[in-house]
């Protein structure tokens, strides 16, 4: 898995929920296909409800820091 640094600090994560794979991919600085592939892995904090993907910014931030 290729990881890139996120240019935010955890205190900057006031808007917690991210809706949709394009927005999640943008936050992670990866392609939508990569975000979709990561979403299938059980350890990645990307969820799917009613056919729509969503994530919590602070969870993604912490996950990316651990994965680096």
PDB file of N, CA, C and O in Angstrom:
ATOM      1  N   UNK A   1       0.845  -1.169   0.000  1.00  0.00           N
ATOM      2  CA  UNK A   1       0.000   0.000   0.000  1.00  0.00           C
ATOM      3  C   UNK A   1       0.891   1.233   0.000  1.00  0.00           C
ATOM      4  O   UNK A   1       1.756   1.392   0.840  1.00  0.00           O
ATOM      5  N   UNK A   2       0.666   2.106  -0.937  1.00  0.00           N
ATOM      6  CA  UNK A   2       1.408   3.355  -1.002  1.00  0.00           C
ATOM      7  C   UNK A   2       0.714   4.378  -0.123  1.00  0.00           C
ATOM      8  O   UNK A   2      -0.489   4.573  -0.196  1.00  0.00           O
ATOM      9  N   UNK A   3       1.473   5.030   0.732  1.00  0.00           N
ATOM     10  CA  UNK A   3       0.888   6.064   1.582  1.00  0.00           C
ATOM     11  C   UNK A   3       1.527   7.400   1.268  1.00  0.00           C
ATOM     12  O   UNK A   3       2.709   7.479   0.932  1.00  0.00           O
ATOM     13  N   UNK A   4       0.748   8.444   1.376  1.00  0.00           N
ATOM     14  CA  UNK A   4       1.220   9.805   1.160  1.00  0.00           C
ATOM     15  C   UNK A   4       0.867  10.609   2.398  1.00  0.00           C
ATOM     16  O   UNK A   4      -0.142  10.335   3.040  1.00  0.00           O
ATOM     17  N   UNK A   5       1.673  11.593   2.723  1.00  0.00           N
ATOM     18  CA  UNK A   5       1.364  12.374   3.917  1.00  0.00           C
ATOM     19  C   UNK A   5       0.107  13.213   3.727  1.00  0.00           C
ATOM     20  O   UNK A   5      -0.127  13.777   2.661  1.00  0.00           O
ATOM     21  N   UNK A   6      -0.709  13.240   4.755  1.00  0.00           N
ATOM     22  CA  UNK A   6      -1.889  14.103   4.771  1.00  0.00           C
ATOM     23  C   UNK A   6      -1.454  15.443   5.341  1.00  0.00           C
ATOM     24  O   UNK A   6      -0.748  15.495   6.344  1.00  0.00           O
ATOM     25  N   UNK A   7      -1.860  16.514   4.725  1.00  0.00           N
ATOM     26  CA  UNK A   7      -1.381  17.831   5.110  1.00  0.00           C
ATOM     27  C   UNK A   7      -2.284  18.501   6.141  1.00  0.00           C
ATOM     28  O   UNK A   7      -2.489  19.697   6.109  1.00  0.00           O
ATOM     29  N   UNK A   8      -2.829  17.724   7.040  1.00  0.00           N
ATOM     30  CA  UNK A   8      -3.684  18.259   8.107  1.00  0.00           C
ATOM     31  C   UNK A   8      -3.157  17.762   9.439  1.00  0.00           C
ATOM     32  O   UNK A   8      -2.574  16.694   9.526  1.00  0.00           O
ATOM     33  N   UNK A   9      -3.421  18.531  10.455  1.00  0.00           N
ATOM     34  CA  UNK A   9      -3.160  18.080  11.811  1.00  0.00           C
ATOM     35  C   UNK A   9      -4.464  17.633  12.414  1.00  0.00           C
ATOM     36  O   UNK A   9      -5.534  18.134  12.048  1.00  0.00           O
ATOM     37  N   UNK A  10      -4.416  16.718  13.338  1.00  0.00           N
ATOM     38  CA  UNK A  10      -5.642  16.177  13.918  1.00  0.00           C
ATOM     39  C   UNK A  10      -6.581  17.255  14.466  1.00  0.00           C
ATOM     40  O   UNK A  10      -7.783  17.151  14.293  1.00  0.00           O
ATOM     41  N   UNK A  11      -6.087  18.330  15.088  1.00  0.00           N
ATOM     42  CA  UNK A  11      -7.025  19.368  15.557  1.00  0.00           C
ATOM     43  C   UNK A  11      -7.786  20.058  14.435  1.00  0.00           C
ATOM     44  O   UNK A  11      -8.824  20.673  14.659  1.00  0.00           O
ATOM     45  N   UNK A  12      -7.282  19.977  13.193  1.00  0.00           N
ATOM     46  CA  UNK A  12      -7.952  20.606  12.054  1.00  0.00           C
ATOM     47  C   UNK A  12      -9.131  19.796  11.531  1.00  0.00           C
ATOM     48  O   UNK A  12      -9.791  20.191  10.586  1.00  0.00           O
ATOM     49  N   UNK A  13      -9.430  18.678  12.132  1.00  0.00           N
ATOM     50  CA  UNK A  13     -10.426  17.762  11.597  1.00  0.00           C
ATOM     51  C   UNK A  13     -11.802  18.007  12.211  1.00  0.00           C
ATOM     52  O   UNK A  13     -12.423  17.114  12.745  1.00  0.00           O
ATOM     53  N   UNK A  14     -12.284  19.223  12.127  1.00  0.00           N
ATOM     54  CA  UNK A  14     -13.555  19.565  12.764  1.00  0.00           C
ATOM     55  C   UNK A  14     -14.751  18.965  12.048  1.00  0.00           C
ATOM     56  O   UNK A  14     -15.718  18.589  12.680  1.00  0.00           O
ATOM     57  N   UNK A  15     -14.725  18.917  10.726  1.00  0.00           N
ATOM     58  CA  UNK A  15     -15.804  18.294   9.972  1.00  0.00           C
ATOM     59  C   UNK A  15     -15.455  16.821   9.868  1.00  0.00           C
ATOM     60  O   UNK A  15     -14.572  16.431   9.121  1.00  0.00           O
ATOM     61  N   UNK A  16     -16.144  16.012  10.651  1.00  0.00           N
ATOM     62  CA  UNK A  16     -15.737  14.620  10.801  1.00  0.00           C
ATOM     63  C   UNK A  16     -16.124  13.693   9.660  1.00  0.00           C
ATOM     64  O   UNK A  16     -15.317  12.901   9.236  1.00  0.00           O
ATOM     65  N   UNK A  17     -17.333  13.765   9.188  1.00  0.00           N
ATOM     66  CA  UNK A  17     -17.782  12.756   8.235  1.00  0.00           C
ATOM     67  C   UNK A  17     -17.498  13.184   6.797  1.00  0.00           C
ATOM     68  O   UNK A  17     -17.757  14.306   6.409  1.00  0.00           O
ATOM     69  N   UNK A  18     -16.965  12.233   6.021  1.00  0.00           N
ATOM     70  CA  UNK A  18     -16.714  12.431   4.594  1.00  0.00           C
ATOM     71  C   UNK A  18     -17.631  11.469   3.855  1.00  0.00           C
ATOM     72  O   UNK A  18     -17.624  10.270   4.126  1.00  0.00           O
ATOM     73  N   UNK A  19     -18.403  11.982   2.918  1.00  0.00           N
ATOM     74  CA  UNK A  19     -19.341  11.153   2.165  1.00  0.00           C
ATOM     75  C   UNK A  19     -18.852  10.942   0.745  1.00  0.00           C
ATOM     76  O   UNK A  19     -18.470  11.888   0.066  1.00  0.00           O
ATOM     77  N   UNK A  20     -18.865   9.688   0.305  1.00  0.00           N
ATOM     78  CA  UNK A  20     -18.551   9.343  -1.083  1.00  0.00           C
ATOM     79  C   UNK A  20     -17.081   9.029  -1.314  1.00  0.00           C
ATOM     80  O   UNK A  20     -16.196   9.659  -0.732  1.00  0.00           O
ATOM     81  N   UNK A  21     -16.842   8.049  -2.164  1.00  0.00           N
ATOM     82  CA  UNK A  21     -15.467   7.651  -2.464  1.00  0.00           C
ATOM     83  C   UNK A  21     -14.635   8.766  -3.095  1.00  0.00           C
ATOM     84  O   UNK A  21     -13.450   8.888  -2.775  1.00  0.00           O
ATOM     85  N   UNK A  22     -15.202   9.613  -3.973  1.00  0.00           N
ATOM     86  CA  UNK A  22     -14.371  10.688  -4.520  1.00  0.00           C
ATOM     87  C   UNK A  22     -13.841  11.628  -3.435  1.00  0.00           C
ATOM     88  O   UNK A  22     -12.671  12.015  -3.465  1.00  0.00           O
ATOM     89  N   UNK A  23     -14.658  11.958  -2.456  1.00  0.00           N
ATOM     90  CA  UNK A  23     -14.222  12.838  -1.372  1.00  0.00           C
ATOM     91  C   UNK A  23     -13.220  12.139  -0.462  1.00  0.00           C
ATOM     92  O   UNK A  23     -12.251  12.753   0.006  1.00  0.00           O
ATOM     93  N   UNK A  24     -13.448  10.868  -0.195  1.00  0.00           N
ATOM     94  CA  UNK A  24     -12.513  10.090   0.627  1.00  0.00           C
ATOM     95  C   UNK A  24     -11.167   9.984  -0.094  1.00  0.00           C
ATOM     96  O   UNK A  24     -10.106  10.182   0.511  1.00  0.00           O
ATOM     97  N   UNK A  25     -11.202   9.686  -1.384  1.00  0.00           N
ATOM     98  CA  UNK A  25      -9.967   9.582  -2.177  1.00  0.00           C
ATOM     99  C   UNK A  25      -9.214  10.907  -2.180  1.00  0.00           C
ATOM    100  O   UNK A  25      -7.985  10.929  -2.045  1.00  0.00           O
ATOM    101  N   UNK A  26      -9.933  12.010  -2.312  1.00  0.00           N
ATOM    102  CA  UNK A  26      -9.307  13.334  -2.294  1.00  0.00           C
ATOM    103  C   UNK A  26      -8.609  13.572  -0.961  1.00  0.00           C
ATOM    104  O   UNK A  26      -7.468  14.032  -0.910  1.00  0.00           O
ATOM    105  N   UNK A  27      -9.291  13.248   0.140  1.00  0.00           N
ATOM    106  CA  UNK A  27      -8.707  13.427   1.462  1.00  0.00           C
ATOM    107  C   UNK A  27      -7.438  12.589   1.623  1.00  0.00           C
ATOM    108  O   UNK A  27      -6.443  13.052   2.177  1.00  0.00           O
ATOM    109  N   UNK A  28      -7.459  11.369   1.111  1.00  0.00           N
ATOM    110  CA  UNK A  28      -6.315  10.459   1.229  1.00  0.00           C
ATOM    111  C   UNK A  28      -5.250  10.709   0.165  1.00  0.00           C
ATOM    112  O   UNK A  28      -4.180  10.105   0.210  1.00  0.00           O
ATOM    113  N   UNK A  29      -5.578  11.544  -0.828  1.00  0.00           N
ATOM    114  CA  UNK A  29      -4.677  11.837  -1.937  1.00  0.00           C
ATOM    115  C   UNK A  29      -4.344  10.578  -2.731  1.00  0.00           C
ATOM    116  O   UNK A  29      -3.188  10.300  -3.058  1.00  0.00           O
ATOM    117  N   UNK A  30      -5.394   9.797  -3.028  1.00  0.00           N
ATOM    118  CA  UNK A  30      -5.269   8.597  -3.859  1.00  0.00           C
ATOM    119  C   UNK A  30      -6.380   8.623  -4.899  1.00  0.00           C
ATOM    120  O   UNK A  30      -7.291   9.445  -4.831  1.00  0.00           O
ATOM    121  N   UNK A  31      -6.331   7.699  -5.830  1.00  0.00           N
ATOM    122  CA  UNK A  31      -7.387   7.612  -6.839  1.00  0.00           C
ATOM    123  C   UNK A  31      -8.651   7.018  -6.211  1.00  0.00           C
ATOM    124  O   UNK A  31      -8.594   6.368  -5.162  1.00  0.00           O
ATOM    125  N   UNK A  32      -9.769   7.215  -6.885  1.00  0.00           N
ATOM    126  CA  UNK A  32     -11.022   6.628  -6.423  1.00  0.00           C
ATOM    127  C   UNK A  32     -10.921   5.103  -6.453  1.00  0.00           C
ATOM    128  O   UNK A  32     -11.422   4.427  -5.543  1.00  0.00           O
ATOM    129  N   UNK A  33     -10.267   4.551  -7.453  1.00  0.00           N
ATOM    130  CA  UNK A  33     -10.090   3.097  -7.518  1.00  0.00           C
ATOM    131  C   UNK A  33      -9.298   2.575  -6.324  1.00  0.00           C
ATOM    132  O   UNK A  33      -9.626   1.528  -5.764  1.00  0.00           O
ATOM    133  N   UNK A  34      -8.268   3.292  -5.919  1.00  0.00           N
ATOM    134  CA  UNK A  34      -7.486   2.885  -4.748  1.00  0.00           C
ATOM    135  C   UNK A  34      -8.337   2.969  -3.490  1.00  0.00           C
ATOM    136  O   UNK A  34      -8.319   2.051  -2.659  1.00  0.00           O
ATOM    137  N   UNK A  35      -9.097   4.045  -3.338  1.00  0.00           N
ATOM    138  CA  UNK A  35      -9.979   4.174  -2.171  1.00  0.00           C
ATOM    139  C   UNK A  35     -10.998   3.040  -2.144  1.00  0.00           C
ATOM    140  O   UNK A  35     -11.284   2.473  -1.083  1.00  0.00           O
ATOM    141  N   UNK A  36     -11.535   2.677  -3.299  1.00  0.00           N
ATOM    142  CA  UNK A  36     -12.498   1.582  -3.382  1.00  0.00           C
ATOM    143  C   UNK A  36     -11.846   0.251  -2.982  1.00  0.00           C
ATOM    144  O   UNK A  36     -12.417  -0.534  -2.231  1.00  0.00           O
ATOM    145  N   UNK A  37     -10.634   0.025  -3.448  1.00  0.00           N
ATOM    146  CA  UNK A  37      -9.898  -1.193  -3.098  1.00  0.00           C
ATOM    147  C   UNK A  37      -9.598  -1.232  -1.595  1.00  0.00           C
ATOM    148  O   UNK A  37      -9.783  -2.255  -0.945  1.00  0.00           O
ATOM    149  N   UNK A  38      -9.166  -0.102  -1.028  1.00  0.00           N
ATOM    150  CA  UNK A  38      -8.893  -0.042   0.409  1.00  0.00           C
ATOM    151  C   UNK A  38     -10.159  -0.255   1.220  1.00  0.00           C
ATOM    152  O   UNK A  38     -10.131  -0.850   2.290  1.00  0.00           O
ATOM    153  N   UNK A  39     -11.291   0.242   0.712  1.00  0.00           N
ATOM    154  CA  UNK A  39     -12.562   0.127   1.448  1.00  0.00           C
ATOM    155  C   UNK A  39     -12.978  -1.329   1.639  1.00  0.00           C
ATOM    156  O   UNK A  39     -13.723  -1.648   2.568  1.00  0.00           O
ATOM    157  N   UNK A  40     -12.496  -2.203   0.792  1.00  0.00           N
ATOM    158  CA  UNK A  40     -12.827  -3.628   0.906  1.00  0.00           C
ATOM    159  C   UNK A  40     -12.039  -4.326   2.013  1.00  0.00           C
ATOM    160  O   UNK A  40     -12.384  -5.435   2.413  1.00  0.00           O
ATOM    161  N   UNK A  41     -10.973  -3.699   2.491  1.00  0.00           N
ATOM    162  CA  UNK A  41     -10.141  -4.306   3.531  1.00  0.00           C
ATOM    163  C   UNK A  41     -10.753  -4.038   4.908  1.00  0.00           C
ATOM    164  O   UNK A  41     -11.179  -2.920   5.198  1.00  0.00           O
ATOM    165  N   UNK A  42     -10.791  -5.042   5.760  1.00  0.00           N
ATOM    166  CA  UNK A  42     -11.464  -4.881   7.059  1.00  0.00           C
ATOM    167  C   UNK A  42     -10.780  -3.913   8.013  1.00  0.00           C
ATOM    168  O   UNK A  42     -11.432  -3.371   8.897  1.00  0.00           O
ATOM    169  N   UNK A  43      -9.484  -3.651   7.830  1.00  0.00           N
ATOM    170  CA  UNK A  43      -8.783  -2.770   8.760  1.00  0.00           C
ATOM    171  C   UNK A  43      -8.817  -1.297   8.361  1.00  0.00           C
ATOM    172  O   UNK A  43      -8.337  -0.441   9.095  1.00  0.00           O
ATOM    173  N   UNK A  44      -9.404  -0.982   7.214  1.00  0.00           N
ATOM    174  CA  UNK A  44      -9.464   0.405   6.740  1.00  0.00           C
ATOM    175  C   UNK A  44     -10.791   1.021   7.192  1.00  0.00           C
ATOM    176  O   UNK A  44     -11.858   0.464   6.937  1.00  0.00           O
ATOM    177  N   UNK A  45     -10.745   2.175   7.849  1.00  0.00           N
ATOM    178  CA  UNK A  45     -11.977   2.780   8.372  1.00  0.00           C
ATOM    179  C   UNK A  45     -12.799   3.522   7.319  1.00  0.00           C
ATOM    180  O   UNK A  45     -13.028   4.729   7.404  1.00  0.00           O
ATOM    181  N   UNK A  46     -13.210   2.788   6.299  1.00  0.00           N
ATOM    182  CA  UNK A  46     -14.146   3.295   5.288  1.00  0.00           C
ATOM    183  C   UNK A  46     -15.361   2.385   5.354  1.00  0.00           C
ATOM    184  O   UNK A  46     -15.232   1.170   5.279  1.00  0.00           O
ATOM    185  N   UNK A  47     -16.524   2.984   5.518  1.00  0.00           N
ATOM    186  CA  UNK A  47     -17.751   2.224   5.750  1.00  0.00           C
ATOM    187  C   UNK A  47     -18.695   2.387   4.568  1.00  0.00           C
ATOM    188  O   UNK A  47     -18.574   3.313   3.779  1.00  0.00           O
ATOM    189  N   UNK A  48     -19.654   1.478   4.478  1.00  0.00           N
ATOM    190  CA  UNK A  48     -20.647   1.543   3.402  1.00  0.00           C
ATOM    191  C   UNK A  48     -22.021   1.324   4.012  1.00  0.00           C
ATOM    192  O   UNK A  48     -22.280   0.313   4.661  1.00  0.00           O
ATOM    193  N   UNK A  49     -22.891   2.302   3.818  1.00  0.00           N
ATOM    194  CA  UNK A  49     -24.264   2.239   4.319  1.00  0.00           C
ATOM    195  C   UNK A  49     -25.204   2.580   3.175  1.00  0.00           C
ATOM    196  O   UNK A  49     -25.044   3.621   2.535  1.00  0.00           O
ATOM    197  N   UNK A  50     -26.151   1.707   2.918  1.00  0.00           N
ATOM    198  CA  UNK A  50     -27.120   1.977   1.857  1.00  0.00           C
ATOM    199  C   UNK A  50     -26.477   2.189   0.504  1.00  0.00           C
ATOM    200  O   UNK A  50     -26.955   2.987  -0.287  1.00  0.00           O
ATOM    201  N   UNK A  51     -25.365   1.505   0.245  1.00  0.00           N
ATOM    202  CA  UNK A  51     -24.700   1.633  -1.041  1.00  0.00           C
ATOM    203  C   UNK A  51     -23.773   2.828  -1.158  1.00  0.00           C
ATOM    204  O   UNK A  51     -23.174   3.043  -2.205  1.00  0.00           O
ATOM    205  N   UNK A  52     -23.670   3.630  -0.113  1.00  0.00           N
ATOM    206  CA  UNK A  52     -22.834   4.830  -0.165  1.00  0.00           C
ATOM    207  C   UNK A  52     -21.688   4.718   0.836  1.00  0.00           C
ATOM    208  O   UNK A  52     -21.893   4.394   1.999  1.00  0.00           O
ATOM    209  N   UNK A  53     -20.484   5.020   0.373  1.00  0.00           N
ATOM    210  CA  UNK A  53     -19.320   4.974   1.241  1.00  0.00           C
ATOM    211  C   UNK A  53     -19.217   6.250   2.065  1.00  0.00           C
ATOM    212  O   UNK A  53     -19.590   7.331   1.606  1.00  0.00           O
ATOM    213  N   UNK A  54     -18.676   6.098   3.269  1.00  0.00           N
ATOM    214  CA  UNK A  54     -18.418   7.247   4.121  1.00  0.00           C
ATOM    215  C   UNK A  54     -17.275   6.902   5.061  1.00  0.00           C
ATOM    216  O   UNK A  54     -16.914   5.745   5.225  1.00  0.00           O
ATOM    217  N   UNK A  55     -16.689   7.932   5.629  1.00  0.00           N
ATOM    218  CA  UNK A  55     -15.574   7.743   6.555  1.00  0.00           C
ATOM    219  C   UNK A  55     -15.573   8.886   7.553  1.00  0.00           C
ATOM    220  O   UNK A  55     -16.221   9.917   7.344  1.00  0.00           O
ATOM    221  N   UNK A  56     -14.842   8.689   8.620  1.00  0.00           N
ATOM    222  CA  UNK A  56     -14.657   9.720   9.635  1.00  0.00           C
ATOM    223  C   UNK A  56     -13.220  10.203   9.522  1.00  0.00           C
ATOM    224  O   UNK A  56     -12.278   9.412   9.587  1.00  0.00           O
ATOM    225  N   UNK A  57     -13.064  11.506   9.307  1.00  0.00           N
ATOM    226  CA  UNK A  57     -11.744  12.084   9.034  1.00  0.00           C
ATOM    227  C   UNK A  57     -10.695  11.705  10.075  1.00  0.00           C
ATOM    228  O   UNK A  57      -9.583  11.325   9.724  1.00  0.00           O
ATOM    229  N   UNK A  58     -11.029  11.823  11.339  1.00  0.00           N
ATOM    230  CA  UNK A  58     -10.027  11.542  12.373  1.00  0.00           C
ATOM    231  C   UNK A  58      -9.606  10.072  12.358  1.00  0.00           C
ATOM    232  O   UNK A  58      -8.439   9.761  12.587  1.00  0.00           O
ATOM    233  N   UNK A  59     -10.530   9.157  12.030  1.00  0.00           N
ATOM    234  CA  UNK A  59     -10.172   7.741  11.919  1.00  0.00           C
ATOM    235  C   UNK A  59      -9.237   7.513  10.737  1.00  0.00           C
ATOM    236  O   UNK A  59      -8.256   6.773  10.839  1.00  0.00           O
ATOM    237  N   UNK A  60      -9.553   8.138   9.595  1.00  0.00           N
ATOM    238  CA  UNK A  60      -8.679   8.012   8.431  1.00  0.00           C
ATOM    239  C   UNK A  60      -7.299   8.588   8.718  1.00  0.00           C
ATOM    240  O   UNK A  60      -6.278   8.017   8.346  1.00  0.00           O
ATOM    241  N   UNK A  61      -7.279   9.728   9.387  1.00  0.00           N
ATOM    242  CA  UNK A  61      -6.021  10.378   9.725  1.00  0.00           C
ATOM    243  C   UNK A  61      -5.160   9.454  10.585  1.00  0.00           C
ATOM    244  O   UNK A  61      -3.983   9.237  10.297  1.00  0.00           O
ATOM    245  N   UNK A  62      -5.751   8.894  11.621  1.00  0.00           N
ATOM    246  CA  UNK A  62      -5.002   7.989  12.501  1.00  0.00           C
ATOM    247  C   UNK A  62      -4.584   6.721  11.759  1.00  0.00           C
ATOM    248  O   UNK A  62      -3.467   6.226  11.939  1.00  0.00           O
ATOM    249  N   UNK A  63      -5.458   6.175  10.905  1.00  0.00           N
ATOM    250  CA  UNK A  63      -5.131   4.976  10.142  1.00  0.00           C
ATOM    251  C   UNK A  63      -3.947   5.237   9.214  1.00  0.00           C
ATOM    252  O   UNK A  63      -3.021   4.426   9.122  1.00  0.00           O
ATOM    253  N   UNK A  64      -3.956   6.376   8.509  1.00  0.00           N
ATOM    254  CA  UNK A  64      -2.866   6.700   7.599  1.00  0.00           C
ATOM    255  C   UNK A  64      -1.553   6.890   8.367  1.00  0.00           C
ATOM    256  O   UNK A  64      -0.503   6.491   7.889  1.00  0.00           O
ATOM    257  N   UNK A  65      -1.616   7.475   9.547  1.00  0.00           N
ATOM    258  CA  UNK A  65      -0.396   7.641  10.355  1.00  0.00           C
ATOM    259  C   UNK A  65       0.160   6.295  10.793  1.00  0.00           C
ATOM    260  O   UNK A  65       1.369   6.108  10.812  1.00  0.00           O
ATOM    261  N   UNK A  66      -0.720   5.360  11.132  1.00  0.00           N
ATOM    262  CA  UNK A  66      -0.274   4.009  11.520  1.00  0.00           C
ATOM    263  C   UNK A  66       0.287   3.246  10.332  1.00  0.00           C
ATOM    264  O   UNK A  66       1.235   2.474  10.456  1.00  0.00           O
ATOM    265  N   UNK A  67      -0.311   3.435   9.145  1.00  0.00           N
ATOM    266  CA  UNK A  67       0.082   2.690   7.956  1.00  0.00           C
ATOM    267  C   UNK A  67       1.400   3.208   7.357  1.00  0.00           C
ATOM    268  O   UNK A  67       2.019   2.504   6.576  1.00  0.00           O
ATOM    269  N   UNK A  68       1.785   4.411   7.714  1.00  0.00           N
ATOM    270  CA  UNK A  68       2.997   5.014   7.127  1.00  0.00           C
ATOM    271  C   UNK A  68       4.262   4.332   7.556  1.00  0.00           C
ATOM    272  O   UNK A  68       4.417   3.744   8.530  1.00  0.00           O
TER     273      UNK A  68
END
